[in-house]
Short mmCIF file of C-alpha atoms and ligand atoms in Angstrom, two decimals:
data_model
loop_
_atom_site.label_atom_id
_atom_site.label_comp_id
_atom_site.label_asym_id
_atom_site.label_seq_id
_atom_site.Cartn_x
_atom_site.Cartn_y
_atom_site.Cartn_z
CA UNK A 1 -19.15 -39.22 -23.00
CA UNK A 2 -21.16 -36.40 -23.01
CA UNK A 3 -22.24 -35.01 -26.28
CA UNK A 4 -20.33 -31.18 -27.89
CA UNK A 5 -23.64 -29.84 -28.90
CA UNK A 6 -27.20 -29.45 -26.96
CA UNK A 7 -30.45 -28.02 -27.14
CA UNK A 8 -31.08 -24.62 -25.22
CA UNK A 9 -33.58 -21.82 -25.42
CA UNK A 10 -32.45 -18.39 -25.37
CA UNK A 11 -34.04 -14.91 -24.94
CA UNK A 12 -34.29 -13.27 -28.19
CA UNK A 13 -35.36 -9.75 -27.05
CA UNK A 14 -37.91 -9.20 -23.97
CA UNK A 15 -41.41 -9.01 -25.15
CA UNK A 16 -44.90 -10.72 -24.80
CA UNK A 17 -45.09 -14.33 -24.49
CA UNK A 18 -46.55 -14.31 -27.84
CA UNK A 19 -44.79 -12.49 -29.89
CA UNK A 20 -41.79 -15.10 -29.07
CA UNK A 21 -39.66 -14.25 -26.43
CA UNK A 22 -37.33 -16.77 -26.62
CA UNK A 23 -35.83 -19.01 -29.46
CA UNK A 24 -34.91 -22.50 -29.42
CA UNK A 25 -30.97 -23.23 -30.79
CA UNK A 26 -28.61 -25.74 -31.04
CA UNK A 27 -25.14 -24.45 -29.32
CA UNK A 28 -22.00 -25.45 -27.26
CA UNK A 29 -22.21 -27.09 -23.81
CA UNK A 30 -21.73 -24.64 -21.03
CA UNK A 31 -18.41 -24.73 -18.93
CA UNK A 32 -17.95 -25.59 -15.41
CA UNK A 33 -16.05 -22.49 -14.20
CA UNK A 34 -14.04 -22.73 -10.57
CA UNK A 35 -16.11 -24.14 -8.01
CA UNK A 36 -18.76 -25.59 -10.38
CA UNK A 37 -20.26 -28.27 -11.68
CA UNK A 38 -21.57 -29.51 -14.97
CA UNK A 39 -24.65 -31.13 -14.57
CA UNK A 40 -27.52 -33.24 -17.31
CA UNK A 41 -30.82 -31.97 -16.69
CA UNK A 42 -33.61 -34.24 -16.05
CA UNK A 43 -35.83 -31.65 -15.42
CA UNK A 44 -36.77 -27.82 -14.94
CA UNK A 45 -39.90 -26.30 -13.76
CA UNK A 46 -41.02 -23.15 -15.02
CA UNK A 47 -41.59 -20.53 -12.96
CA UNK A 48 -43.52 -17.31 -12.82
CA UNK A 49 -40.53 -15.49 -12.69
CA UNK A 50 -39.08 -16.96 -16.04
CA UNK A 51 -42.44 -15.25 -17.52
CA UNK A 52 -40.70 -11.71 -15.82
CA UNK A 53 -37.57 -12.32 -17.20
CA UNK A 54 -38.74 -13.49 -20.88
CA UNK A 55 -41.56 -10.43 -21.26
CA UNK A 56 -39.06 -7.88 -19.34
CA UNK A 57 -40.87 -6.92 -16.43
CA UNK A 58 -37.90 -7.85 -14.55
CA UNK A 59 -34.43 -5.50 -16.55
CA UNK A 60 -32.32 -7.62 -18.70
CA UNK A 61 -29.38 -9.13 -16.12
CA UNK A 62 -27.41 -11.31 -18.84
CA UNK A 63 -28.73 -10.48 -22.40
CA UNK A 64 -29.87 -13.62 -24.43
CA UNK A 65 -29.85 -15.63 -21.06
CA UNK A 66 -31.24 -19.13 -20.81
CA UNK A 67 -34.44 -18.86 -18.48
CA UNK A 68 -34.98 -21.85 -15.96
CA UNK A 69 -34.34 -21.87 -12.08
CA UNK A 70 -36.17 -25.37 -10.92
CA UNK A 71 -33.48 -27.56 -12.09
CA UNK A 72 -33.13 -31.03 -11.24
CA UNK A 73 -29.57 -32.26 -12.61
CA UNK A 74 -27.25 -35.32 -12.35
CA UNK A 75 -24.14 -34.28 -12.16
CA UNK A 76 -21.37 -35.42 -15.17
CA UNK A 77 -18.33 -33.40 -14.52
CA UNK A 78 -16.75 -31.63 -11.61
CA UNK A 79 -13.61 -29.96 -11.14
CA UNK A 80 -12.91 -30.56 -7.40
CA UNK A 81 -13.87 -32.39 -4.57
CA UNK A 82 -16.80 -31.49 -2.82
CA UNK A 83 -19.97 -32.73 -1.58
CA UNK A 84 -21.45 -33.50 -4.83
CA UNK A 85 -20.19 -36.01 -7.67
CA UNK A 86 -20.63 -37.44 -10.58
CA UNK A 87 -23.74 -39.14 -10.86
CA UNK A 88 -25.68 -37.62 -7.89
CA UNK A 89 -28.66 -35.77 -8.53
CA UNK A 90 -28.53 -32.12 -7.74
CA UNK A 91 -31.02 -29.48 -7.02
CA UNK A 92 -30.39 -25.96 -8.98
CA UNK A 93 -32.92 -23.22 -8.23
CA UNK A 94 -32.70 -19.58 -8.09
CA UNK A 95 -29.92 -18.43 -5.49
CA UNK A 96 -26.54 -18.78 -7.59
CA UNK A 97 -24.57 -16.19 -5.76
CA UNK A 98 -23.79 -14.00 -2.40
CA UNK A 99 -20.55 -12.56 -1.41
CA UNK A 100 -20.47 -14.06 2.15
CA UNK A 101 -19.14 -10.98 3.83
CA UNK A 102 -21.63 -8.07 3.33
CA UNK A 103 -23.50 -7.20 6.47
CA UNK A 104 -26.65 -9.44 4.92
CA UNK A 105 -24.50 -12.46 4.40
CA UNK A 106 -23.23 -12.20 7.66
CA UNK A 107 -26.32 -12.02 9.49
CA UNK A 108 -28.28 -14.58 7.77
CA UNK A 109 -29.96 -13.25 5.44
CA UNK A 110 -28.22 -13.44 2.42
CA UNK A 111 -31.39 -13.56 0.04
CA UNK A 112 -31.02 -9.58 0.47
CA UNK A 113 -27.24 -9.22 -0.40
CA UNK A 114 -26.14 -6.57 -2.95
CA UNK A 115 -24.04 -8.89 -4.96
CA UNK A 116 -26.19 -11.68 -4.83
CA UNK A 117 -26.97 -13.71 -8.45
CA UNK A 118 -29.73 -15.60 -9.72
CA UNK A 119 -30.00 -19.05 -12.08
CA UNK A 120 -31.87 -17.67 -15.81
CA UNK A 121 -31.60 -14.51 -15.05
CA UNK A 122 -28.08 -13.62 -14.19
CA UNK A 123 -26.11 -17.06 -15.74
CA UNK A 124 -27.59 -19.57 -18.06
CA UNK A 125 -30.29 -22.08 -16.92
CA UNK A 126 -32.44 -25.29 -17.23
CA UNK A 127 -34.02 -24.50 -20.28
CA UNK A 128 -31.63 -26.49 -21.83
CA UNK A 129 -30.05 -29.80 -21.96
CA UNK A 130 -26.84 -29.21 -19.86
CA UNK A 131 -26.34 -26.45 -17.21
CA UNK A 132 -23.63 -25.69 -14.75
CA UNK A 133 -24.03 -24.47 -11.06
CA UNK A 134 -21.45 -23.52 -8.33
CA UNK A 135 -20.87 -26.56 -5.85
CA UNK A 136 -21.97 -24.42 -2.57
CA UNK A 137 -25.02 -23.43 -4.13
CA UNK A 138 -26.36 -26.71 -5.55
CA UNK A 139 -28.90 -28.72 -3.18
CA UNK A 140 -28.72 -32.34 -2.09
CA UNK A 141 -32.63 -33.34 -2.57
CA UNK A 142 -35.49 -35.86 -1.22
CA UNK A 143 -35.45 -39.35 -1.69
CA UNK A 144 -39.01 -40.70 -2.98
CA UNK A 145 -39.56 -38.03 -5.71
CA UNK A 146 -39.79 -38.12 -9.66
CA UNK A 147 -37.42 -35.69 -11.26
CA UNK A 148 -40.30 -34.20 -12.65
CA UNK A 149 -41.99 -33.70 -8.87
CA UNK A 150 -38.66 -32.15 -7.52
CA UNK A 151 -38.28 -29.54 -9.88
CA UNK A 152 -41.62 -27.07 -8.22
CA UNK A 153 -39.75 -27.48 -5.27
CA UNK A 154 -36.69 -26.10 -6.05
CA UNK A 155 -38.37 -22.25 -6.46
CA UNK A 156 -41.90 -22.27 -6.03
CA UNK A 157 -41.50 -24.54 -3.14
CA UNK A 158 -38.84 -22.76 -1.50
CA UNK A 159 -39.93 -19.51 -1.72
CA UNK A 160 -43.48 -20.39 -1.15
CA UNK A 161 -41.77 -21.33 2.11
CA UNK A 162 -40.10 -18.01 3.28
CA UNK A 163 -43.66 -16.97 2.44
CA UNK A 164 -44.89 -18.69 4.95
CA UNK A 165 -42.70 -17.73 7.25
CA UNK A 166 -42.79 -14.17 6.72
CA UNK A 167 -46.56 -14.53 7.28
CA UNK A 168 -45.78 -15.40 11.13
CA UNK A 169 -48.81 -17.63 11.36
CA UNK A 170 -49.59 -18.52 14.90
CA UNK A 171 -49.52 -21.81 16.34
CA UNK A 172 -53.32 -23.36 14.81
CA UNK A 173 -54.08 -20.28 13.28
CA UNK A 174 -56.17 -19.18 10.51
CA UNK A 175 -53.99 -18.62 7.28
CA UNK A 176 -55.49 -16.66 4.14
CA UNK A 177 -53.89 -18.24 0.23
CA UNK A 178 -54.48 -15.62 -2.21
CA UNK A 179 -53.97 -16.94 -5.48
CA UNK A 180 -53.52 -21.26 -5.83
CA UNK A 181 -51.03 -22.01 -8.09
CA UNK A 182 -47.94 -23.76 -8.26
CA UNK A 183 -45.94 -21.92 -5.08
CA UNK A 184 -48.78 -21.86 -2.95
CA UNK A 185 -50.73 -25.40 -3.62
CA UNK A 186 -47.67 -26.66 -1.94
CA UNK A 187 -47.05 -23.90 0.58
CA UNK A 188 -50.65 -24.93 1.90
CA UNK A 189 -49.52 -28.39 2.27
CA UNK A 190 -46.64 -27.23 4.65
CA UNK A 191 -49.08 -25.24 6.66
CA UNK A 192 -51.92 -27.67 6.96
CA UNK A 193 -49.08 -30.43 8.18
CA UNK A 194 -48.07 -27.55 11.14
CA UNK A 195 -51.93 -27.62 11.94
CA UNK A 196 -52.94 -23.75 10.27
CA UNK A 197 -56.77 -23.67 9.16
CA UNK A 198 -56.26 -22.63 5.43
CA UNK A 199 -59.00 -20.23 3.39
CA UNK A 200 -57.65 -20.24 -0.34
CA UNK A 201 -59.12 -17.32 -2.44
CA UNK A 202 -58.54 -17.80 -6.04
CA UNK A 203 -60.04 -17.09 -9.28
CA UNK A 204 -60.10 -20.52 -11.18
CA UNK A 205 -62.51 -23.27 -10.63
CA UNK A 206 -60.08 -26.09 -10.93
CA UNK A 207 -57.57 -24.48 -8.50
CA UNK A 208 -60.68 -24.12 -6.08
CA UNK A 209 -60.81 -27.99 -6.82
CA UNK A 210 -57.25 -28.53 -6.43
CA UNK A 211 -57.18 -26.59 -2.69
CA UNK A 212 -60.06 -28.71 -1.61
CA UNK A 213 -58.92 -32.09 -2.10
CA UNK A 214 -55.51 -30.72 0.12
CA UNK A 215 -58.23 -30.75 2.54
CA UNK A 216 -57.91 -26.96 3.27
CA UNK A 217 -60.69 -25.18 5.28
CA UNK A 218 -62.68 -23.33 2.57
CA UNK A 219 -62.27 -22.02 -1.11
CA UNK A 220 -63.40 -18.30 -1.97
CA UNK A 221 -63.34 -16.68 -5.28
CA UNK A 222 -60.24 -14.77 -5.71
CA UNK A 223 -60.87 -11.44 -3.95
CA UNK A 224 -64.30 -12.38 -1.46
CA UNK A 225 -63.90 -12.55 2.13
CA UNK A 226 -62.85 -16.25 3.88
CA UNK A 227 -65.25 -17.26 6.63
CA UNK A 228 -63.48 -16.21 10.01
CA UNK A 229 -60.85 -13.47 10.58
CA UNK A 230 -57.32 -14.34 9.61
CA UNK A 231 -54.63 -14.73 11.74
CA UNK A 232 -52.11 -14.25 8.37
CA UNK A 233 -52.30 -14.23 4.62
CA UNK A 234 -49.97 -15.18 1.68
CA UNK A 235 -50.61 -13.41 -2.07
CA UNK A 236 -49.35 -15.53 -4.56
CA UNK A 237 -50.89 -13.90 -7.53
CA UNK A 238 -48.97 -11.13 -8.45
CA UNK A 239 -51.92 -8.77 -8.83
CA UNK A 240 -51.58 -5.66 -6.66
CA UNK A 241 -55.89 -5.08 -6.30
CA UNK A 242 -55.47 -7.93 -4.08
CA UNK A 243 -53.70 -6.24 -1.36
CA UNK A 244 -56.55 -3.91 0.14
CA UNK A 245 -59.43 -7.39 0.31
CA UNK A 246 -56.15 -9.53 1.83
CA UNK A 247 -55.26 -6.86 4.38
CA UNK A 248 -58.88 -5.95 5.25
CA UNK A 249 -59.69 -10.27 6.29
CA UNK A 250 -56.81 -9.87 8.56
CA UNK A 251 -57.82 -9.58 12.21
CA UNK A 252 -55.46 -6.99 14.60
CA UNK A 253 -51.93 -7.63 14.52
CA UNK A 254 -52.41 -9.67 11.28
CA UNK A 255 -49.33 -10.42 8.85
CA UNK A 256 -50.05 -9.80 5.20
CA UNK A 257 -47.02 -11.76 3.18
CA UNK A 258 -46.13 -10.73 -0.80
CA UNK A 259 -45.08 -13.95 -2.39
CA UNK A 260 -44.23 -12.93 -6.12
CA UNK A 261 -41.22 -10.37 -7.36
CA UNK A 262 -42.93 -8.43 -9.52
CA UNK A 263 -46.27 -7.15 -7.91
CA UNK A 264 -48.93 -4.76 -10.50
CA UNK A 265 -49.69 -1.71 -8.27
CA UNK A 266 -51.24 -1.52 -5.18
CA UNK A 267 -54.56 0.53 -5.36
CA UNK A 268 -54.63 3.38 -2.58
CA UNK A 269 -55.27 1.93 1.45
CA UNK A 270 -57.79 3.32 3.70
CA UNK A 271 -55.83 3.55 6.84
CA UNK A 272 -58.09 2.54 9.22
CA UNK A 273 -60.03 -0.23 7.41
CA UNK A 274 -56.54 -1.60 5.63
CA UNK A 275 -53.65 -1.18 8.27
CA UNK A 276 -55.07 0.28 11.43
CA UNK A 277 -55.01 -2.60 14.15
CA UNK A 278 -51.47 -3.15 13.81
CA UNK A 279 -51.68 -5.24 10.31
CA UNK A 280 -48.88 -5.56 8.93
CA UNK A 281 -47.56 -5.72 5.06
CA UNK A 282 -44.38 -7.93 4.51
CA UNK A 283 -42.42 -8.67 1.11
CA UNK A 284 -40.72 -11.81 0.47
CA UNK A 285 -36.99 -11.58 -1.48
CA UNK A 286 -35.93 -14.65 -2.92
CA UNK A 287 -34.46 -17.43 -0.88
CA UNK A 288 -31.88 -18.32 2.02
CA UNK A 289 -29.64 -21.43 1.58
CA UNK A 290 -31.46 -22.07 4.79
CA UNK A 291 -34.61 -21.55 3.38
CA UNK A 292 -33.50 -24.14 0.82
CA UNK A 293 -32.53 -26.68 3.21
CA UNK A 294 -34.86 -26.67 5.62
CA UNK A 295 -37.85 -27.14 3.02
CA UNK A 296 -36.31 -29.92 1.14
CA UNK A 297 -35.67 -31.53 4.32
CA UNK A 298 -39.77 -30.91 5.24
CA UNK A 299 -40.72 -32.37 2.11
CA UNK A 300 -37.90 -35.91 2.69
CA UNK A 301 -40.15 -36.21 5.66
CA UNK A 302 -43.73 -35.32 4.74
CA UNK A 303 -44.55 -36.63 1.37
CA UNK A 304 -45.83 -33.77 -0.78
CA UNK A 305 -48.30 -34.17 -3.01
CA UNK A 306 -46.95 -32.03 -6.50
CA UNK A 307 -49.63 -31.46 -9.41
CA UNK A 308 -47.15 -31.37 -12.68
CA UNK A 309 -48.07 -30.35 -16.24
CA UNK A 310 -45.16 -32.02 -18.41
CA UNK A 311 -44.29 -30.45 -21.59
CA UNK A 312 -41.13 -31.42 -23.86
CA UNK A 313 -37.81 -29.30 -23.83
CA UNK A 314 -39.04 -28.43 -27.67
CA UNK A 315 -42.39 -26.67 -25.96
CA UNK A 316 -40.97 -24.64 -23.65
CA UNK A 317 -42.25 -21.65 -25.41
CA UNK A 318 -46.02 -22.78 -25.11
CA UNK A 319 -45.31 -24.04 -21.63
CA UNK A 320 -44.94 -20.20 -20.90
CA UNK A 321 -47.98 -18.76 -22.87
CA UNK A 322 -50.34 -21.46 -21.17
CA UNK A 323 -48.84 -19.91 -17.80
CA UNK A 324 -49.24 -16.56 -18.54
CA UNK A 325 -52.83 -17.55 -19.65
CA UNK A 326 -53.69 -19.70 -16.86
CA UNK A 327 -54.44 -22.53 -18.67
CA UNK A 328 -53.28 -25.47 -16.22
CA UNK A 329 -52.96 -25.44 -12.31
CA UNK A 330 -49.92 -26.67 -10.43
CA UNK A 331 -46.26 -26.56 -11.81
CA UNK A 332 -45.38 -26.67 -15.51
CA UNK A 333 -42.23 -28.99 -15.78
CA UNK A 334 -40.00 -29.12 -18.93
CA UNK A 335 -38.69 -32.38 -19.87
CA UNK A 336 -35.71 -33.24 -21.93
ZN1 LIG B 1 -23.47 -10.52 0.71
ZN1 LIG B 2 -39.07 -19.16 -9.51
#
């Protein structure tokens, strides 16, 4: 039996992470609509973008909305057959929604459709005991995981991913990690296992640590130069000033690949010493299904190594001001 009432944090009203965002309540357990299932969390990562959504950088989708788009669930109730049931452990990250039959959809890339919804931002989601999630958008996940080590995966993993492949990093090529937290310390581990030299340029000292014992190529303070030219870079931080130093290490024809969805400004570009060369500037918009799949499926087969900072459903608030401060590197992951 589950229980009538659970815990769940809730946007107040958008504002800094601390003058308190969000407010912890006691309330009714969501309902599985059509198509979805109810599902116990066992964990949920928090994300950059739940900072966004909480301090309003991002506009207000669902007022009050429960942040939380890492979400590692077993599943208690479902209202038809599909491929998930009761019991199993499900995956529940960003990607709620796409219409299937908008030009996007139908092409393949459905992270760009119109009508497309997102977990904590657009519906309710993990910060909270119980959360629901439409059966064709919930992920089957890796064997040989904790619940607390699948959770990164499920956004910063994923789209840490895409990253990487919007970078188009050549076969043993030299890959530039701007900003080492928790998206890229595991995108590096997907591109060291393909055989890409990795330079990580970040500010903190234990994230240089962190990078190093990946056994990446070299660590560089967040905007200095990495030792050779680079065949493609990823910027993680969501800092803007770091476009011009990431686009200038690229050698010609270079890929320059925006990780974050919310980016400060970019300062002015010198044409010729920031573009010129055919360098090129990519963004990176949310997730495929694909995307999804074919990451969780890397990391059943390569064992990745996750850094998690555990805090208690009851700190999620604190959880997101030592984010937004940088005090810990790797993934924040809320436990019930
Ligand atoms: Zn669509
Ligand atoms: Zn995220």
């Amino acid at each position: 039996m589950n229980p009538v009432t659970m815990r769940a944090w809730r946007v107040d009203a958008p504002r800094g992470i601390d003058r308190k965002p969000i407010i912890a309540r006691r309330e009714a357990l969501p309902r599985p609509g059509p198509g979805e299932l109810l599902a116990r969390v066992l964990a949920c990562g928090v994300c950059r973008t739940d900072l966004h959504v909480v301090e309003g950088d991002l506009p207000v989708h669902r007022p009050h909305v429960v942040p939380g788009h890492e979400v590692v669930a077993e599943v208690v109730a479902t209202a038809e057959r599909g491929e998930f049931t009761v019991g199993d452990r499900v995956g529940i990250p960003w990607l709620r929604h796409t219409c299937g039959v908008c030009e996007f959809c139908r092409k393949g890339t459905e992270n760009l459709c119109p009508a497309s919804r997102y977990t904590g931002w657009d519906t309710d989601g993990g910060y909270a005991e119980y959360v629901t999630v439409p059966i064709d958008f919930a992920l089957a996940l890796p064997a040989g995981y904790e619940d607390r080590e699948l959770a990164p995966l499920l956004c910063a993993g994923i789209i840490g991913y895409r990253a990487l492949t919007r970078a188009l990093v050549p076969e043993g090529g030299a890959l530039g990690i701007y900003g080492f937290g928790g998206s890229a310390h595991l995108t590096a581990q997907v591109a060291l296992a393909r055989g890409a030299r990795v330079h990580v340029m970040t500010r903190g000292a234990a994230a240089r640590e962190l990078a190093l014992g990946l056994g990446v190529a070299s660590v560089q303070r967040a905007a200095d130069p990495p030792p050779e030219r680079l065949d493609s870079a990823i910027l993680f931080a969501p800092v803007g000033e770091l476009v011009p130093p990431a686009l200038e290490a690229l050698g010609a024809g270079g890929t320059l690949a925006v990780a974050g969805i919310h980016l400060t400004d970019i300062p002015p570009l010198d044409y010729q010493r920031h573009l010129f060369g055919e360098r090129q500037i990519r963004s990176v918009t949310s997730n495929t299904r694909t995307d999804a799949r074919e990451f969780l499926e890397f990391a059943a087969r390569h064992r990745l190594r996750v850094t998690t900072h555990p805090y208690p459903l009851e700190r999620a608030d604190q959880a997101l001001s030592d984010l937004a401060h940088g005090r810990f590197d790797g993934a924040a992951v809320l436990l019930p």
